[in-house]
Short mmCIF file of C-alpha atoms in Angstrom, two decimals:
data_model
loop_
_atom_site.label_atom_id
_atom_site.label_comp_id
_atom_site.label_asym_id
_atom_site.label_seq_id
_atom_site.Cartn_x
_atom_site.Cartn_y
_atom_site.Cartn_z
CA MET A 17 30.71 8.55 -2.60
CA PRO A 18 27.75 6.46 -3.75
CA TYR A 19 24.71 5.81 -1.60
CA THR A 20 23.38 2.26 -1.61
CA TYR A 21 19.88 0.95 -0.89
CA ASP A 22 18.31 -2.50 -0.93
CA TYR A 23 15.51 -1.34 -3.19
CA PRO A 24 15.17 1.52 -5.67
CA HIS A 25 14.51 5.00 -4.29
CA PRO A 26 13.06 8.00 -6.10
CA ALA A 27 14.57 11.46 -5.89
CA VAL A 28 12.43 14.12 -4.18
CA THR A 29 12.40 17.80 -5.09
CA THR A 30 10.34 20.84 -4.23
CA ASP A 31 9.09 23.38 -6.78
CA ILE A 32 7.77 26.78 -5.81
CA VAL A 33 5.13 28.90 -7.54
CA ILE A 34 5.45 32.55 -6.49
CA PHE A 35 2.65 34.82 -7.70
CA THR A 36 2.58 38.56 -7.61
CA ILE A 37 0.67 41.38 -9.26
CA ARG A 38 2.75 43.90 -11.20
CA GLN A 39 1.71 46.34 -13.90
CA ASP A 40 -1.91 45.20 -13.57
CA GLU A 41 -1.04 41.62 -14.37
CA LEU A 42 -0.88 38.37 -12.41
CA LYS A 43 2.73 37.25 -12.73
CA VAL A 44 4.78 34.21 -11.77
CA LEU A 45 8.46 33.96 -10.84
CA LEU A 46 10.55 31.80 -13.19
CA ILE A 47 14.22 30.93 -13.38
CA LYS A 48 16.34 30.11 -16.41
CA ARG A 49 18.03 26.77 -15.85
CA ALA A 50 21.83 26.85 -15.83
CA LEU A 51 22.21 23.07 -15.95
CA PRO A 52 20.79 20.09 -17.86
CA PRO A 53 18.19 18.80 -18.29
CA PHE A 54 16.29 21.65 -19.98
CA GLN A 55 19.43 23.83 -19.79
CA GLY A 56 18.66 27.40 -20.83
CA GLU A 57 14.89 26.88 -20.51
CA TRP A 58 12.57 28.56 -18.02
CA ALA A 59 11.25 26.66 -15.03
CA LEU A 60 9.80 27.11 -11.56
CA PRO A 61 12.48 27.59 -8.90
CA GLY A 62 13.14 24.41 -6.92
CA GLY A 63 15.49 21.49 -6.43
CA PHE A 64 16.42 18.39 -4.50
CA VAL A 65 15.48 18.11 -0.83
CA ASN A 66 18.38 17.49 1.53
CA LEU A 67 17.87 14.47 3.77
CA ASP A 68 18.20 16.49 6.97
CA GLU A 69 15.77 19.31 6.13
CA SER A 70 11.98 19.42 6.10
CA LEU A 71 10.17 19.72 2.77
CA GLU A 72 9.24 23.33 3.46
CA ALA A 73 12.80 24.17 4.53
CA GLY A 74 14.03 22.67 1.26
CA ALA A 75 11.57 24.82 -0.68
CA ARG A 76 12.65 27.97 1.18
CA ARG A 77 16.34 27.20 0.62
CA GLU A 78 15.95 26.58 -3.11
CA LEU A 79 13.78 29.66 -3.55
CA GLU A 80 16.32 31.89 -1.85
CA GLU A 81 19.34 30.29 -3.56
CA GLU A 82 17.91 30.58 -7.03
CA THR A 83 15.94 33.83 -6.86
CA GLY A 84 16.91 35.80 -3.75
CA VAL A 85 13.29 35.72 -2.54
CA LYS A 86 12.93 34.88 1.16
CA ASP A 87 10.64 35.25 4.15
CA VAL A 88 7.46 34.31 2.30
CA TYR A 89 4.56 32.26 3.62
CA LEU A 90 4.64 29.01 1.62
CA GLU A 91 1.61 26.78 1.38
CA GLN A 92 1.85 23.22 0.12
CA LEU A 93 0.00 22.86 -3.20
CA TYR A 94 0.19 19.24 -4.34
CA THR A 95 2.71 16.46 -4.94
CA PHE A 96 3.37 15.54 -8.56
CA GLY A 97 4.80 12.11 -9.18
CA ALA A 98 4.13 10.81 -12.71
CA PRO A 99 6.82 8.17 -13.33
CA ASP A 100 8.12 9.88 -16.49
CA ARG A 101 8.03 13.53 -15.42
CA ASP A 102 11.84 13.87 -15.28
CA PRO A 103 14.13 12.45 -18.02
CA ARG A 104 16.90 11.60 -15.53
CA GLU A 105 15.28 9.30 -13.01
CA ARG A 106 12.08 8.97 -11.01
CA VAL A 107 11.63 12.37 -9.39
CA ILE A 108 8.67 13.18 -7.15
CA THR A 109 8.15 16.87 -6.51
CA VAL A 110 6.28 18.54 -3.67
CA ALA A 111 4.96 21.85 -5.00
CA TYR A 112 4.48 24.93 -2.80
CA TYR A 113 3.00 28.30 -3.64
CA ALA A 114 2.95 31.80 -2.21
CA LEU A 115 1.49 35.19 -3.03
CA ILE A 116 3.60 38.25 -2.41
CA PRO A 117 3.21 41.99 -2.92
CA SER A 118 5.55 43.00 -5.73
CA ASP A 119 7.13 45.98 -4.02
CA LYS A 120 10.40 45.57 -2.16
CA ILE A 121 11.27 42.25 -3.86
CA GLU A 122 14.78 42.23 -5.27
CA LEU A 123 15.53 39.35 -7.60
CA ARG A 124 18.97 37.76 -7.76
CA ALA A 125 19.69 34.69 -9.90
CA ALA A 126 22.29 32.26 -8.52
CA SER A 127 22.97 28.57 -7.85
CA ASP A 128 21.30 26.49 -10.61
CA ALA A 129 19.68 29.59 -12.14
CA GLU A 130 21.28 31.77 -14.80
CA GLY A 131 18.31 34.11 -14.91
CA VAL A 132 15.25 35.05 -12.91
CA SER A 133 12.22 37.02 -14.02
CA TRP A 134 8.53 37.72 -13.51
CA PHE A 135 6.30 36.52 -16.37
CA GLY A 136 2.67 37.45 -16.92
CA LEU A 137 0.45 34.36 -17.14
CA GLN A 138 -0.52 35.47 -20.66
CA GLU A 139 3.08 35.62 -21.88
CA LEU A 140 4.64 32.45 -20.52
CA PRO A 141 7.59 30.80 -22.22
CA ALA A 142 7.65 27.01 -22.68
CA LEU A 143 8.36 25.53 -19.26
CA ALA A 144 10.69 22.64 -18.34
CA PHE A 145 9.41 19.30 -16.99
CA ASP A 146 5.69 19.34 -16.05
CA HIS A 147 5.98 22.86 -14.65
CA ALA A 148 3.21 24.20 -16.90
CA GLU A 149 0.86 21.70 -15.23
CA ILE A 150 2.09 22.66 -11.74
CA LEU A 151 1.61 26.35 -12.51
CA GLN A 152 -1.90 25.70 -13.84
CA ALA A 153 -2.78 23.78 -10.65
CA ALA A 154 -1.49 26.67 -8.52
CA HIS A 155 -3.53 29.20 -10.48
CA ALA A 156 -6.66 27.03 -10.17
CA ARG A 157 -6.12 26.72 -6.40
CA LEU A 158 -5.66 30.47 -6.09
CA ALA A 159 -8.83 31.21 -8.06
CA ALA A 160 -10.86 28.65 -6.07
CA LYS A 161 -9.63 30.08 -2.76
CA LEU A 162 -10.79 33.62 -3.60
CA ASP A 163 -14.31 32.48 -2.86
CA TYR A 164 -13.79 31.13 0.60
CA SER A 165 -10.57 32.60 2.00
CA THR A 166 -8.64 35.79 2.56
CA ILE A 167 -5.87 34.63 0.23
CA ALA A 168 -6.02 37.69 -2.06
CA PHE A 169 -5.11 40.02 0.80
CA GLN A 170 -1.55 38.73 0.58
CA PHE A 171 -1.17 40.66 -2.66
CA MET A 172 -2.28 43.96 -1.17
CA PRO A 173 -0.19 46.79 0.26
CA LYS A 174 -0.92 47.94 3.82
CA ALA A 175 -3.74 50.26 2.74
CA PHE A 176 -5.90 49.81 -0.34
CA THR A 177 -9.19 50.88 -1.84
CA LEU A 178 -12.03 48.49 -2.53
CA SER A 179 -11.51 49.12 -6.25
CA GLU A 180 -7.91 47.99 -5.95
CA LEU A 181 -8.96 44.81 -4.14
CA GLN A 182 -11.64 44.16 -6.74
CA GLN A 183 -9.08 44.58 -9.51
CA VAL A 184 -6.91 41.89 -7.89
CA TYR A 185 -9.88 39.50 -7.92
CA GLU A 186 -10.50 40.33 -11.58
CA LEU A 187 -6.86 39.77 -12.55
CA ILE A 188 -6.82 36.37 -10.87
CA LEU A 189 -10.21 35.32 -12.24
CA ARG A 190 -9.47 36.85 -15.66
CA GLY A 191 -12.83 38.52 -15.89
CA PRO A 192 -15.12 41.16 -14.46
CA VAL A 193 -16.54 40.96 -10.92
CA ASP A 194 -19.83 42.67 -10.09
CA LYS A 195 -18.93 45.78 -8.08
CA ARG A 196 -21.99 45.94 -5.85
CA ASN A 197 -21.93 42.23 -4.87
CA PHE A 198 -18.20 42.31 -4.36
CA ARG A 199 -18.30 45.26 -1.97
CA LYS A 200 -21.22 43.85 -0.04
CA ARG A 201 -19.57 40.45 0.39
CA ILE A 202 -16.11 41.76 1.30
CA LEU A 203 -17.39 44.29 3.83
CA GLY A 204 -19.79 41.72 5.29
CA LEU A 205 -16.93 39.39 6.14
CA ASN A 206 -15.41 41.88 8.62
CA LEU A 207 -11.93 41.02 7.38
CA ILE A 208 -11.00 44.57 6.38
CA GLU A 209 -11.43 47.80 8.29
CA ASP A 210 -11.61 51.46 7.37
CA THR A 211 -8.27 53.20 8.02
CA GLY A 212 -9.97 56.61 8.27
CA GLU A 213 -7.81 57.79 5.35
CA THR A 214 -8.87 58.38 1.77
CA ARG A 215 -7.09 58.53 -1.56
CA LYS A 216 -7.92 60.94 -4.35
CA THR A 217 -8.22 59.03 -7.61
CA GLY A 218 -8.83 60.92 -10.88
CA ALA A 219 -11.96 63.00 -11.13
CA HIS A 220 -13.92 60.86 -8.66
CA ARG A 221 -14.50 61.70 -5.05
CA PRO A 222 -11.74 60.37 -2.75
CA ALA A 223 -11.89 56.60 -2.13
CA LYS A 224 -11.75 55.16 1.37
CA LEU A 225 -8.60 53.28 2.26
CA TYR A 226 -8.95 49.92 4.00
CA ARG A 227 -6.54 47.56 5.67
CA ALA A 228 -6.73 43.84 6.50
CA VAL A 229 -7.82 43.27 10.09
CA ASP A 230 -5.20 40.53 10.29
CA PRO A 231 -2.80 40.71 7.32
CA HIS A 232 -1.28 37.28 8.03
CA ARG A 233 -4.57 35.47 8.24
CA VAL A 234 -5.25 33.10 5.37
CA ASP A 235 -8.07 31.21 7.03
CA VAL A 236 -10.96 29.69 5.28
CA ILE A 237 -13.98 31.97 5.62
CA LYS A 238 -16.69 30.22 7.59
CA MET B 3 20.72 -6.44 -5.56
CA PRO B 4 21.64 -3.01 -4.18
CA TYR B 5 20.73 0.25 -5.87
CA THR B 6 23.35 3.01 -5.83
CA TYR B 7 23.02 6.76 -6.29
CA ASP B 8 25.52 9.63 -6.36
CA TYR B 9 23.66 11.44 -3.60
CA PRO B 10 21.33 10.29 -0.82
CA HIS B 11 17.70 9.55 -1.73
CA PRO B 12 14.69 9.41 0.58
CA ALA B 13 12.16 6.61 0.47
CA VAL B 14 8.64 7.58 -0.61
CA THR B 15 5.46 5.98 0.66
CA THR B 16 1.74 6.64 0.45
CA ASP B 17 -0.66 6.45 3.41
CA ILE B 18 -4.39 6.30 3.01
CA VAL B 19 -7.10 7.64 5.34
CA ILE B 20 -10.42 5.93 4.62
CA PHE B 21 -13.40 7.37 6.47
CA THR B 22 -16.82 5.87 6.77
CA ILE B 23 -19.88 6.25 8.97
CA ARG B 24 -21.02 3.11 10.81
CA GLN B 25 -23.21 2.78 13.87
CA ASP B 26 -23.69 6.55 13.98
CA GLU B 27 -19.98 7.20 14.26
CA LEU B 28 -17.29 8.60 12.00
CA LYS B 29 -14.77 5.79 11.64
CA VAL B 30 -11.36 5.31 10.07
CA LEU B 31 -9.80 2.19 8.56
CA LEU B 32 -6.64 0.98 10.33
CA ILE B 33 -4.35 -1.99 9.86
CA LYS B 34 -2.28 -3.87 12.43
CA ARG B 35 1.33 -3.90 11.29
CA ALA B 36 2.76 -7.38 10.67
CA LEU B 37 6.37 -6.17 10.36
CA PRO B 38 8.77 -3.82 12.14
CA PRO B 39 8.94 -0.97 12.84
CA PHE B 40 5.88 -0.63 15.08
CA GLN B 41 5.14 -4.35 14.63
CA GLY B 42 1.78 -5.26 16.16
CA GLU B 43 0.68 -1.62 16.35
CA TRP B 44 -2.15 0.04 14.45
CA ALA B 45 -1.43 2.32 11.51
CA LEU B 46 -2.97 3.77 8.38
CA PRO B 47 -2.74 1.43 5.40
CA GLY B 48 0.09 2.37 3.03
CA GLY B 49 3.57 1.50 1.87
CA PHE B 50 6.44 2.17 -0.49
CA VAL B 51 5.73 3.51 -3.97
CA ASN B 52 7.10 1.39 -6.81
CA LEU B 53 9.26 3.36 -9.22
CA ASP B 54 7.07 2.50 -12.22
CA GLU B 55 3.69 3.44 -10.73
CA SER B 56 2.07 6.80 -10.09
CA LEU B 57 1.60 7.97 -6.50
CA GLU B 58 -2.14 7.36 -6.68
CA ALA B 59 -1.64 3.91 -8.20
CA GLY B 60 0.72 3.11 -5.33
CA ALA B 61 -1.90 4.24 -2.81
CA ARG B 62 -4.59 2.11 -4.50
CA ARG B 63 -2.33 -0.95 -4.60
CA GLU B 64 -1.34 -0.71 -0.92
CA LEU B 65 -4.92 -0.09 0.15
CA GLU B 66 -6.19 -3.15 -1.69
CA GLU B 67 -3.26 -5.37 -0.64
CA GLU B 68 -3.55 -4.55 3.04
CA THR B 69 -7.31 -4.12 3.50
CA GLY B 70 -9.17 -5.51 0.47
CA VAL B 71 -10.75 -2.09 -0.15
CA LYS B 72 -10.71 -1.03 -3.80
CA ASP B 73 -12.44 1.17 -6.37
CA VAL B 74 -12.58 4.24 -4.15
CA TYR B 75 -12.09 7.84 -5.21
CA LEU B 76 -8.83 8.95 -3.57
CA GLU B 77 -8.00 12.60 -3.11
CA GLN B 78 -4.49 13.74 -2.26
CA LEU B 79 -4.39 15.23 1.24
CA TYR B 80 -0.88 16.46 1.98
CA THR B 81 2.72 15.30 1.89
CA PHE B 82 4.40 14.72 5.26
CA GLY B 83 8.18 14.82 5.30
CA ALA B 84 9.61 15.63 8.72
CA PRO B 85 13.19 14.24 8.66
CA ASP B 86 12.65 12.03 11.72
CA ARG B 87 9.16 10.70 11.05
CA ASP B 88 10.37 7.14 10.37
CA PRO B 89 13.00 5.40 12.55
CA ARG B 90 14.50 3.49 9.60
CA GLU B 91 15.53 6.16 7.13
CA ARG B 92 14.22 9.40 5.64
CA VAL B 93 10.71 8.54 4.45
CA ILE B 94 8.43 11.07 2.80
CA THR B 95 4.79 10.06 2.64
CA VAL B 96 2.09 11.33 0.30
CA ALA B 97 -1.21 11.00 2.14
CA TYR B 98 -4.53 10.34 0.38
CA TYR B 99 -8.03 10.18 1.77
CA ALA B 100 -11.42 8.91 0.74
CA LEU B 101 -14.94 8.73 2.10
CA ILE B 102 -16.94 5.61 1.48
CA PRO B 103 -20.38 4.33 2.40
CA SER B 104 -19.91 1.53 4.91
CA ASP B 105 -22.25 -0.97 3.31
CA LYS B 106 -20.87 -3.59 0.96
CA ILE B 107 -17.26 -3.14 2.11
CA GLU B 108 -15.58 -6.44 2.95
CA LEU B 109 -12.32 -6.13 4.84
CA ARG B 110 -9.48 -8.59 4.32
CA ALA B 111 -6.08 -8.17 5.98
CA ALA B 112 -3.06 -9.36 3.98
CA SER B 113 0.43 -8.36 2.86
CA ASP B 114 2.08 -6.25 5.61
CA ALA B 115 -1.15 -6.22 7.68
CA GLU B 116 -2.07 -8.87 10.25
CA GLY B 117 -5.33 -7.18 11.06
CA VAL B 118 -7.73 -4.62 9.66
CA SER B 119 -10.56 -2.82 11.41
CA TRP B 120 -12.75 0.27 11.55
CA PHE B 121 -12.12 2.51 14.58
CA GLY B 122 -14.32 5.35 15.79
CA LEU B 123 -12.39 8.60 16.05
CA GLN B 124 -13.23 8.68 19.78
CA GLU B 125 -11.73 5.24 20.43
CA LEU B 126 -8.45 5.30 18.52
CA PRO B 127 -5.51 3.16 19.56
CA ALA B 128 -2.00 4.67 19.63
CA LEU B 129 -0.91 4.97 16.00
CA ALA B 130 2.48 4.19 14.44
CA PHE B 131 4.75 6.88 12.97
CA ASP B 132 3.08 10.32 12.63
CA HIS B 133 -0.19 8.70 11.59
CA ALA B 134 -2.17 10.43 14.35
CA GLU B 135 -1.11 13.75 12.82
CA ILE B 136 -2.04 12.58 9.30
CA LEU B 137 -5.44 11.39 10.50
CA GLN B 138 -6.05 14.70 12.28
CA ALA B 139 -5.18 16.61 9.09
CA ALA B 140 -7.59 14.46 7.10
CA HIS B 141 -10.40 15.03 9.60
CA ALA B 142 -9.74 18.80 9.55
CA ARG B 143 -9.84 18.81 5.73
CA LEU B 144 -13.08 16.85 5.72
CA ALA B 145 -14.71 19.22 8.23
CA ALA B 146 -13.55 22.31 6.32
CA LYS B 147 -14.85 20.92 3.03
CA LEU B 148 -18.37 20.41 4.38
CA ASP B 149 -18.89 24.15 4.09
CA TYR B 150 -18.02 24.57 0.47
CA SER B 151 -18.23 21.19 -1.26
CA THR B 152 -20.41 18.16 -1.79
CA ILE B 153 -17.90 15.91 -0.04
CA ALA B 154 -20.34 14.55 2.55
CA PHE B 155 -22.54 13.04 -0.17
CA GLN B 156 -19.90 10.35 -0.63
CA PHE B 157 -20.97 8.88 2.70
CA MET B 158 -24.62 8.65 1.73
CA PRO B 159 -26.56 5.72 0.29
CA LYS B 160 -28.43 6.24 -2.98
CA ALA B 161 -31.50 7.69 -1.26
CA PHE B 162 -31.49 9.52 2.05
CA THR B 163 -33.56 11.88 4.15
CA LEU B 164 -32.43 15.40 5.03
CA SER B 165 -32.22 14.30 8.67
CA GLU B 166 -29.80 11.55 7.71
CA LEU B 167 -27.63 14.01 5.79
CA GLN B 168 -27.71 16.46 8.68
CA GLN B 169 -26.65 13.69 11.04
CA VAL B 170 -23.59 13.01 8.84
CA TYR B 171 -22.63 16.69 9.08
CA GLU B 172 -23.05 16.56 12.86
CA LEU B 173 -20.95 13.40 13.21
CA ILE B 174 -18.11 14.97 11.20
CA LEU B 175 -18.31 18.33 12.96
CA ARG B 176 -18.85 16.69 16.36
CA GLY B 177 -21.66 19.02 17.27
CA PRO B 178 -25.20 20.10 16.48
CA VAL B 179 -26.16 21.79 13.20
CA ASP B 180 -29.15 24.14 13.06
CA LYS B 181 -31.91 22.20 11.28
CA ARG B 182 -33.63 25.12 9.55
CA ASN B 183 -30.42 26.73 8.23
CA PHE B 184 -29.05 23.37 7.15
CA ARG B 185 -32.14 22.47 5.11
CA LYS B 186 -32.35 25.88 3.52
CA ARG B 187 -28.69 25.86 2.50
CA ILE B 188 -28.60 22.27 1.20
CA LEU B 189 -31.80 22.63 -0.82
CA GLY B 190 -30.69 26.00 -2.16
CA LEU B 191 -27.56 24.49 -3.67
CA ASN B 192 -29.58 22.32 -6.08
CA LEU B 193 -27.22 19.43 -5.48
CA ILE B 194 -29.86 17.00 -4.29
CA GLU B 195 -33.25 16.19 -5.77
CA ASP B 196 -36.48 14.74 -4.46
CA THR B 197 -36.80 11.05 -5.44
CA GLY B 198 -40.59 11.17 -5.11
CA GLU B 199 -40.34 8.44 -2.46
CA THR B 200 -40.75 8.77 1.29
CA ARG B 201 -39.63 6.80 4.32
CA LYS B 202 -41.71 6.25 7.42
CA THR B 203 -39.64 7.01 10.51
CA GLY B 204 -41.10 6.43 13.96
CA ALA B 205 -44.20 8.36 14.89
CA HIS B 206 -43.44 11.30 12.57
CA ARG B 207 -44.98 11.81 9.19
CA PRO B 208 -42.99 10.09 6.38
CA ALA B 209 -39.74 11.89 5.43
CA LYS B 210 -38.96 12.71 1.81
CA LEU B 211 -36.11 10.74 0.26
CA TYR B 212 -33.51 12.67 -1.74
CA ARG B 213 -30.66 11.63 -4.00
CA ALA B 214 -27.52 13.46 -5.14
CA VAL B 215 -28.01 15.03 -8.57
CA ASP B 216 -24.50 13.84 -9.47
CA PRO B 217 -23.25 11.31 -6.90
CA HIS B 218 -19.65 11.45 -8.18
CA ARG B 219 -19.38 15.20 -8.04
CA VAL B 220 -17.07 16.50 -5.35
CA ASP B 221 -16.75 20.01 -6.74
CA VAL B 222 -16.27 23.09 -4.69
CA ILE B 223 -19.57 24.91 -4.37
CA LYS B 224 -19.36 28.32 -6.02
#
C-alpha cells in the first residue's frame, strides 16, 4: 500500500556506534548487511525509524534486532544528512553511540544482518554508506569527552585499578598518558572511591581497587 | 503532484536557535508564524528541508528567508523526534544554534514569518511545537560549553575588556562569576591577547582592551 504526500519526504534512519574494549583494543560493533544496497558489506547496525516510535526507541529496536545487544545507555551523536549519502533515496540518519563493558555481551545476528562482530579500530573493513565518517565522529566525540566527563567509566568493570583506567584512556587516545598527572586528576575529581580491596598484579605490590561513585553518571565534569 | 512511497516517511525540518546579547540580556531570535499550525504564535525560525540540500543548507536558507539573518556559523544542537511533536504529521527536526554579536544585524520578516524579534530569555512568549524544549536544550549546551570552549567569544565585539567578557559569562550562567578566578583562567588559556589599547570606564582607571587570538575558533579547550 503506497503512502502519498503533497511534497517529497526523506527517509529517516538511526545508526548506532557501540564501542567496547576487548583484548586491549578499542573495538566497534559492526553487522554484515544481508540486503542491498551494500549487500554482504560491513556497516553500523541501524535502520528505518517507524513513524510511531521515538528516534531513540528506533535505535534500540534496530540494535537489538540486528545484534542482540540491549539495555545500553544510548547518547545522540549527530545527524548526518548529505543528499547523496544513500544510493536509494534521500536518507537522513540520526546517529547514536554507547560504550559498554565487553563481558556478558552475547552477539546474535538477525533481521537485516547476516553477521555481527567486534572490529578493532585499527583493523576495520570498508564500511557501507558514510559509516566510516560516522564512526570517526563517534571516536572523536569519545576522545574529546575523556577530558571533561566520566564517559570512560562506562567501559570499566565494577572494580578496577588506576592502571586499568589509565590504559582505557590510552587505548581511546591512541597514545601514552602521563601516570602522575592522570592519577592526580582522576583522584581529585572525587568520582571514584577506594573499595578497600587490592589486586595482586605481577611482581609489583598489590594495586588498590577503585569503583565509580556513581557508575551511571556521565555528567560533564565542572 | 503527489509523491508516493512504499512505506511511510516522516517530514524533516530544521529549527534554528540564534542567541545574542543586547541591553545586558541574553536574547533569542523568534518569528511570528504566518501560517497554521500555531498561526500567529511565536516560534524558532525553521522549516522543511529540501531533498536536494544539506541539513545545514536548509537551516541557513530558512533562517535567511524568515529573519534576514545570514552568514552565521551554525552548530548542530540535537535532533528532536518525539512522534507527537507536530499536530500535522510525524516531523523530525534537526536543531542548530549560533551565537552572534547583536550589532549590525538587521531583521526582516518574510516567507512563513509575519514578525521577527529578539526576546530576552526571562520574557519569552509561549512557543509553538516543542520549541521551548529546544531553546532550553540550546541554553544548557551554551552554558556547559562556557567551561571548556571559546564559545562565548562569538558574542564579543572585536575589542573588549575582561569585565565585559565576564559579564557575558554571568548573563549566560544567570549568576555571578568570581572575578579573580575568571581573569586567571581566561588569561591562562592564551586565547585572548592585549590589544595595547585601553578604554576609560567611569571613575576607574582605564581598562585594558583584549581581542580573541582567533575569533573564529570555537574549539574545545584541552
